[in-house]
CSV table of C-alpha atoms in Angstrom, one decimal:
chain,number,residue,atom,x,y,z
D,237,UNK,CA,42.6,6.1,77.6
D,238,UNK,CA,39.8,3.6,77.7
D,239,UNK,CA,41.5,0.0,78.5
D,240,UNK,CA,40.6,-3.3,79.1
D,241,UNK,CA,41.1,-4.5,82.7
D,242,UNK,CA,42.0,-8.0,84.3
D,243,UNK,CA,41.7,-9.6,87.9
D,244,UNK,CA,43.4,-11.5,88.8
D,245,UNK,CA,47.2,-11.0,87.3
D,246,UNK,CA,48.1,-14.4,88.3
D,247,UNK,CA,46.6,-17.2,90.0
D,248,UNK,CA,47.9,-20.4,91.6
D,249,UNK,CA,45.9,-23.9,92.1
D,250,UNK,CA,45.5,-27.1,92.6
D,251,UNK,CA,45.2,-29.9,89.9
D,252,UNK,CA,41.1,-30.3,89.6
D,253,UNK,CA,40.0,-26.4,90.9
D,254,UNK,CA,37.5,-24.5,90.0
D,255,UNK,CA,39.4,-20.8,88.6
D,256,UNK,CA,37.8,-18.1,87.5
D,257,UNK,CA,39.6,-15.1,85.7
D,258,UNK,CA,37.4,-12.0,85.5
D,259,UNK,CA,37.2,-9.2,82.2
D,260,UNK,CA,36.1,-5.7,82.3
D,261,UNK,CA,36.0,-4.6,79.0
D,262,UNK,CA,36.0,-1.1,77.5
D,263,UNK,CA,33.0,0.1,78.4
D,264,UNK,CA,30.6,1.0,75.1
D,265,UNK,CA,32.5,-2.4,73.7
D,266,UNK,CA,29.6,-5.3,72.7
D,267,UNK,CA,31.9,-8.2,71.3
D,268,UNK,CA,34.2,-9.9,73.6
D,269,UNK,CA,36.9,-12.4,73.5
D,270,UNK,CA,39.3,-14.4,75.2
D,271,UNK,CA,42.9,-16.3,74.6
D,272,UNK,CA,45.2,-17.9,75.7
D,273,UNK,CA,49.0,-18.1,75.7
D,274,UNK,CA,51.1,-21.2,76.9
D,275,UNK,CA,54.2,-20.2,77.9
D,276,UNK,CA,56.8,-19.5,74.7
D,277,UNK,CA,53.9,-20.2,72.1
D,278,UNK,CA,51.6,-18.6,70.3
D,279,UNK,CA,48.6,-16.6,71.5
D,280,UNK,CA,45.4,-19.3,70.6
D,281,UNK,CA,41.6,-17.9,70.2
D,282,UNK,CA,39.3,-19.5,72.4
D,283,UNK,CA,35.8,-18.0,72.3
D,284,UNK,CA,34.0,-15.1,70.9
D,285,UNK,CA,31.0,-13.6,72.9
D,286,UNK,CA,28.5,-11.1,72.0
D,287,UNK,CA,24.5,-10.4,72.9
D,288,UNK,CA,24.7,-13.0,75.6
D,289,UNK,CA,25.9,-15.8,73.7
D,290,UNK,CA,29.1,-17.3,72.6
D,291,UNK,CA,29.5,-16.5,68.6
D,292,UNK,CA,32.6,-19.0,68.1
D,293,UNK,CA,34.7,-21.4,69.9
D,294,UNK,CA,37.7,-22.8,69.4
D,295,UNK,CA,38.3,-26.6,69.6
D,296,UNK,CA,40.2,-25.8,72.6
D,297,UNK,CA,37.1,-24.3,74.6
D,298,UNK,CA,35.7,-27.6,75.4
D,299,UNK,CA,33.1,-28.7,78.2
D,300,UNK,CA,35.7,-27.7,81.0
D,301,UNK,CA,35.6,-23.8,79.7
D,302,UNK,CA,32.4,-21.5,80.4
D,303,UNK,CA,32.2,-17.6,79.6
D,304,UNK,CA,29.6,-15.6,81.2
D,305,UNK,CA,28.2,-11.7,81.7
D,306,UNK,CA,27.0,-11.7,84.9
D,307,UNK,CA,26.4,-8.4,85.5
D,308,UNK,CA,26.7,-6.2,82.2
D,309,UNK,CA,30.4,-4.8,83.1
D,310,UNK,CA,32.2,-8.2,83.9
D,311,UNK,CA,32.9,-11.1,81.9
D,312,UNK,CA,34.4,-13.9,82.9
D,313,UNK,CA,35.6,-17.3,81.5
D,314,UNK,CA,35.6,-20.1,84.0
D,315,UNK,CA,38.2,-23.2,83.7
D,316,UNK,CA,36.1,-26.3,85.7
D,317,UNK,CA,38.4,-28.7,86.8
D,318,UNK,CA,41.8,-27.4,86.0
D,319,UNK,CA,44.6,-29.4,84.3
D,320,UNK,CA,48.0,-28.8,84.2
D,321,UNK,CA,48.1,-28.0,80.7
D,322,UNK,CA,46.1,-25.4,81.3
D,323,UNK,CA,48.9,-23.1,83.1
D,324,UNK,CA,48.8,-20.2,80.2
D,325,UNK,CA,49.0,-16.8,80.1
D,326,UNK,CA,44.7,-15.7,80.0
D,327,UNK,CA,44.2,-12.7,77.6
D,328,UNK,CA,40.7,-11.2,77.8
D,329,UNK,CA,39.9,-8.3,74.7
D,330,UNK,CA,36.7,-6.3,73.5
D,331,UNK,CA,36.3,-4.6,70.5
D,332,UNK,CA,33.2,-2.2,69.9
D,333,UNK,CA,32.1,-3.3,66.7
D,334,UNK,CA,32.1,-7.1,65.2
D,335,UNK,CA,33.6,-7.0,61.9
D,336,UNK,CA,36.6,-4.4,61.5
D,337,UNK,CA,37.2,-2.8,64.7
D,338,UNK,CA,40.0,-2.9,66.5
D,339,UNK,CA,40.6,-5.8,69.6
D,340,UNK,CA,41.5,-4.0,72.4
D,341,UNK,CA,43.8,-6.8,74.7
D,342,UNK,CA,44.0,-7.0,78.6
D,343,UNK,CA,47.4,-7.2,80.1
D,344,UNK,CA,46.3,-10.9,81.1
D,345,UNK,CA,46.2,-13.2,84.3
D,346,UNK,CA,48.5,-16.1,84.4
D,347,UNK,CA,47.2,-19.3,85.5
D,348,UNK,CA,49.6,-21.5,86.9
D,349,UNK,CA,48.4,-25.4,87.7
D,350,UNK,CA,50.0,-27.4,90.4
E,142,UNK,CA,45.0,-22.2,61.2
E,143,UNK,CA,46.4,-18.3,60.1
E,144,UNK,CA,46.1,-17.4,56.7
E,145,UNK,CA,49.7,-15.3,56.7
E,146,UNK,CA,53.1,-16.1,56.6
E,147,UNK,CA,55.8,-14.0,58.0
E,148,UNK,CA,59.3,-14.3,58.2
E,149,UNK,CA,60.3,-15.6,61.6
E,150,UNK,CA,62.9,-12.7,63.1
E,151,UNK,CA,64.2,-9.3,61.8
E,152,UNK,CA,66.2,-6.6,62.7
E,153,UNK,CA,66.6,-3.1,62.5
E,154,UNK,CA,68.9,-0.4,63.5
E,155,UNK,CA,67.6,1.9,65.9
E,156,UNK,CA,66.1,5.3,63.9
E,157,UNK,CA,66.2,3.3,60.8
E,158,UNK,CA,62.5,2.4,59.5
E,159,UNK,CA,61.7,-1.1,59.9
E,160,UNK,CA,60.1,-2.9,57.1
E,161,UNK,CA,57.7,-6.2,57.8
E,162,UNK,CA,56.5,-8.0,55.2
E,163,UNK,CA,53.6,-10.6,55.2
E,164,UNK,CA,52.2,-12.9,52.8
E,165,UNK,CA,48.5,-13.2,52.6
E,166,UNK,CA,47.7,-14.8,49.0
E,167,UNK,CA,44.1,-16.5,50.3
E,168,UNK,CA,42.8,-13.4,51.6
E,169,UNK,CA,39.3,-13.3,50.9
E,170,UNK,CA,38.1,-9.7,49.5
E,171,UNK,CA,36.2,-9.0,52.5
E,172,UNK,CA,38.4,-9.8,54.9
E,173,UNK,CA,40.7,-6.9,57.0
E,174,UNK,CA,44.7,-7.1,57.5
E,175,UNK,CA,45.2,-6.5,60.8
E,176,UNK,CA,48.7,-5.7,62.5
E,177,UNK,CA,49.7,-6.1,66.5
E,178,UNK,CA,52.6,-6.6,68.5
E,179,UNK,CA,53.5,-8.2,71.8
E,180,UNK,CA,55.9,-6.7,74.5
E,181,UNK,CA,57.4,-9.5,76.0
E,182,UNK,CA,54.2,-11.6,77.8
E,183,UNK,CA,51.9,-8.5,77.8
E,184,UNK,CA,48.9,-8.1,76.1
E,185,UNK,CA,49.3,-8.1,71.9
E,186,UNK,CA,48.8,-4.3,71.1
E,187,UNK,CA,46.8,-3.0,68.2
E,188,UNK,CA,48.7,-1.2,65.4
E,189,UNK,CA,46.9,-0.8,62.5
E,190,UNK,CA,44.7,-2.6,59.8
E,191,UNK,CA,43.4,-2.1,56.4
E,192,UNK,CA,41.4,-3.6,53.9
E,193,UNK,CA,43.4,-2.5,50.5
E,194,UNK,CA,44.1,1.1,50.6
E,195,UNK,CA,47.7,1.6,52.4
E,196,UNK,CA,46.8,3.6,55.9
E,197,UNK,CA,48.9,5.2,58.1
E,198,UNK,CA,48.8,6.4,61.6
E,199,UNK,CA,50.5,7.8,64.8
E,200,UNK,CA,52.4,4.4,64.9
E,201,UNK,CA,53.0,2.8,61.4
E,202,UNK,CA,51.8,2.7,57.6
E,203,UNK,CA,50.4,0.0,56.2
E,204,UNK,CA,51.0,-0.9,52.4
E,205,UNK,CA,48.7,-3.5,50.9
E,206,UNK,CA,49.5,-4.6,47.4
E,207,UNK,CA,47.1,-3.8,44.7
E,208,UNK,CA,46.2,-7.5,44.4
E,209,UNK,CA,46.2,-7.8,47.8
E,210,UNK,CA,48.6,-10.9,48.8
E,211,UNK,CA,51.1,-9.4,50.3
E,212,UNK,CA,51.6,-6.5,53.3
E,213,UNK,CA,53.8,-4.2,54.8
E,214,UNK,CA,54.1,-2.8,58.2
E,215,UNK,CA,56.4,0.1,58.4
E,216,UNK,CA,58.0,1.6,61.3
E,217,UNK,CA,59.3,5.2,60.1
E,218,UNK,CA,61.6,5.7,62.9
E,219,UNK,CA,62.0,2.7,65.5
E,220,UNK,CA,63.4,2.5,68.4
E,221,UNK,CA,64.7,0.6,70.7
E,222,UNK,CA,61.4,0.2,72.3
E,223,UNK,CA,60.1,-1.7,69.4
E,224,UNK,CA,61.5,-4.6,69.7
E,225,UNK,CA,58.5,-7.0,69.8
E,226,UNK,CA,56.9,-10.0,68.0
E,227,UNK,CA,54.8,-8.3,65.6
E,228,UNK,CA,51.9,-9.9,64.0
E,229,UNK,CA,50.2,-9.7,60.7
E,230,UNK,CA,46.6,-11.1,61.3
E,231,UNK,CA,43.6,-11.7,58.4
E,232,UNK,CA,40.2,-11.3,60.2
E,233,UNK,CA,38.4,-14.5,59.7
E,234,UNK,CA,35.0,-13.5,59.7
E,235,UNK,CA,31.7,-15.7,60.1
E,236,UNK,CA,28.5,-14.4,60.7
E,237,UNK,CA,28.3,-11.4,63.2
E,238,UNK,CA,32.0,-11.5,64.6
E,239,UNK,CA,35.3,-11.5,63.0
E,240,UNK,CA,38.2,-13.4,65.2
E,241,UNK,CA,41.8,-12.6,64.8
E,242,UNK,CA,43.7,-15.6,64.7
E,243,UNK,CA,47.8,-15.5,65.6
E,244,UNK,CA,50.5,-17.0,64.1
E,245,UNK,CA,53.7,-17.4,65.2
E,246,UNK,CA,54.5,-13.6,63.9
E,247,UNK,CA,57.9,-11.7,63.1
E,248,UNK,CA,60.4,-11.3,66.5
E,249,UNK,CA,61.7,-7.5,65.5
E,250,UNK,CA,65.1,-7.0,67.4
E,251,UNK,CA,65.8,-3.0,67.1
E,252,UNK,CA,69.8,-2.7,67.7
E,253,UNK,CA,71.5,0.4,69.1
C-alpha cells in the first residue's frame, strides 16, 4: 500500500538553525500538507500546497516557515531560525484530490530544539 | 478553530462495538465529516468520512443524522488495538483545497 514517507524521524538542533524536514508524498497525490504536534496537544494545520503554491496558511506558518517542491517527488517545509517552541512532532500528508479525498499522514519527524 | 465537539474520553469493552458521537451543528451543507485516529504519537490515520448518507467500510460505519449535526463513528467489534484518540473532523473548505482541522478528539480506552 501506497504511503507517505518522512526523513528524517527525528532531528536535534541548535537554538537559531536552519532544519529542513523532507515529504514524499503518495505518488499520483497533487495537494499537500503539513502539521504539527507539540508534545501532549493537539495536531495544528500549518500550510496547504498544491500547483506550486501554498493554498492556505495557518497563523502559525509565519515568515520563519517556507514549503517548497523542489523536484516533483519531494516536498519539504523549512523552519529558518529555529526556536525552542518549535520542538513538535512534524506531520507531512497528501491527498489526491482537493475537496473530499482522503489525507493520507506520514509517520512524522520530531524536531527537538536545544 | 474546529467546528466539532466530542466528548473527551470513552471506553469500551474489548469485542463490544464502540460508539463515538460528535456534535457538528454549524456544518455547512457542503462540507465532509471526516473521521481519524492517532496511535500514540504516530501519524492520525484515516477512517472514514461522509457527507450525509451513513457509509461504512472495512474499519467502521459512519451515521450522520438526517439534519446533519450530529455523528457517529462505530467500531463493530474493537479491540484492544483500538485504543486511540479518535477524531471527528469537518473539512473547512476554501477555494481549491479543503484542510482538516483537529480538535482535541475522543481518547477511546478498549479494556480486556
Amino acid at each position: 500500500e501506497p504511503e507517505v514517507t518522512q526523513t528524517p524521524s527525528h532531528q536535534v538542533t541548535q537554538m537559531g538553525q536552519e532544519v529542513i524536514l523532507r515529504c514524499v508524498p503518495i505518488s499520483n497525490h497533487l495537494y499537500f500538507y503539513w502539521y504539527r504536534q507539540i508534545l501532549g496537544q493537539k495536531v495544528e494545520f500549518l500550510v496547504s500546497f498544491y500547483n506550486n503554491e501554498i493554498s492556505e496558511k495557518s497563523e502559525i506558518f509565519d515568515d520563519q516557515f517556507s514549503v517548497e517542491r523542489p523536484d516533483g517527488s519531494n516536498f519539504t517545509l523549512k523552519i529558518r531560525s529555529t526556536k525552542l517552541e518549535d520542538s513538535a512532532m512534524y506531520f507531512c500528508a497528501s491527498s489526491r484530490t482537493g475537496l473530499t479525498g482522503e489525507l493520507f499522514f506520514g509517520e512524522g519527524s520530531r524536531l527537538t530544539v536545544l | 478553530d474546529a467546528k466539532t465537539t466530542q466528548p473527551p474520553s470513552m471506553d469500551c469493552a474489548e469485542g463490544r462495538a464502540a460508539n463515538l458521537p460528535c456534535n457538528h451543528s454549524t456544518i455547512s451543507g457542503n462540507e465532509y465529516v471526516y473521521w481519524y485516529r492517532q496511535i500514540h504519537s504516530q501519524g492520525p490515520q484515516y477512517i472514514i468520512h461522509g457527507l450525509k448518507n451513513n457509509e461504512t467500510n472495512e474499519m467502521a460505519s459512519l451515521i450522520i443524522t438526517e439534519d446533519r449535526k450530529s455523528s457517529t463513528l462505530i467500531l463493530p467489534h474493537a479491540t484492544l488495538r483500538d485504543t486511540a484518540v479518535y477524531y471527528c473532523i469537518v473539512r473547512v473548505v476554501k477555494g481549491s483545497q479543503g484542510n482538516l482541522i483537529f480538535g482535541k478528539g475522543t481518547k477511546l480506552s478498549v479494556k480486556p
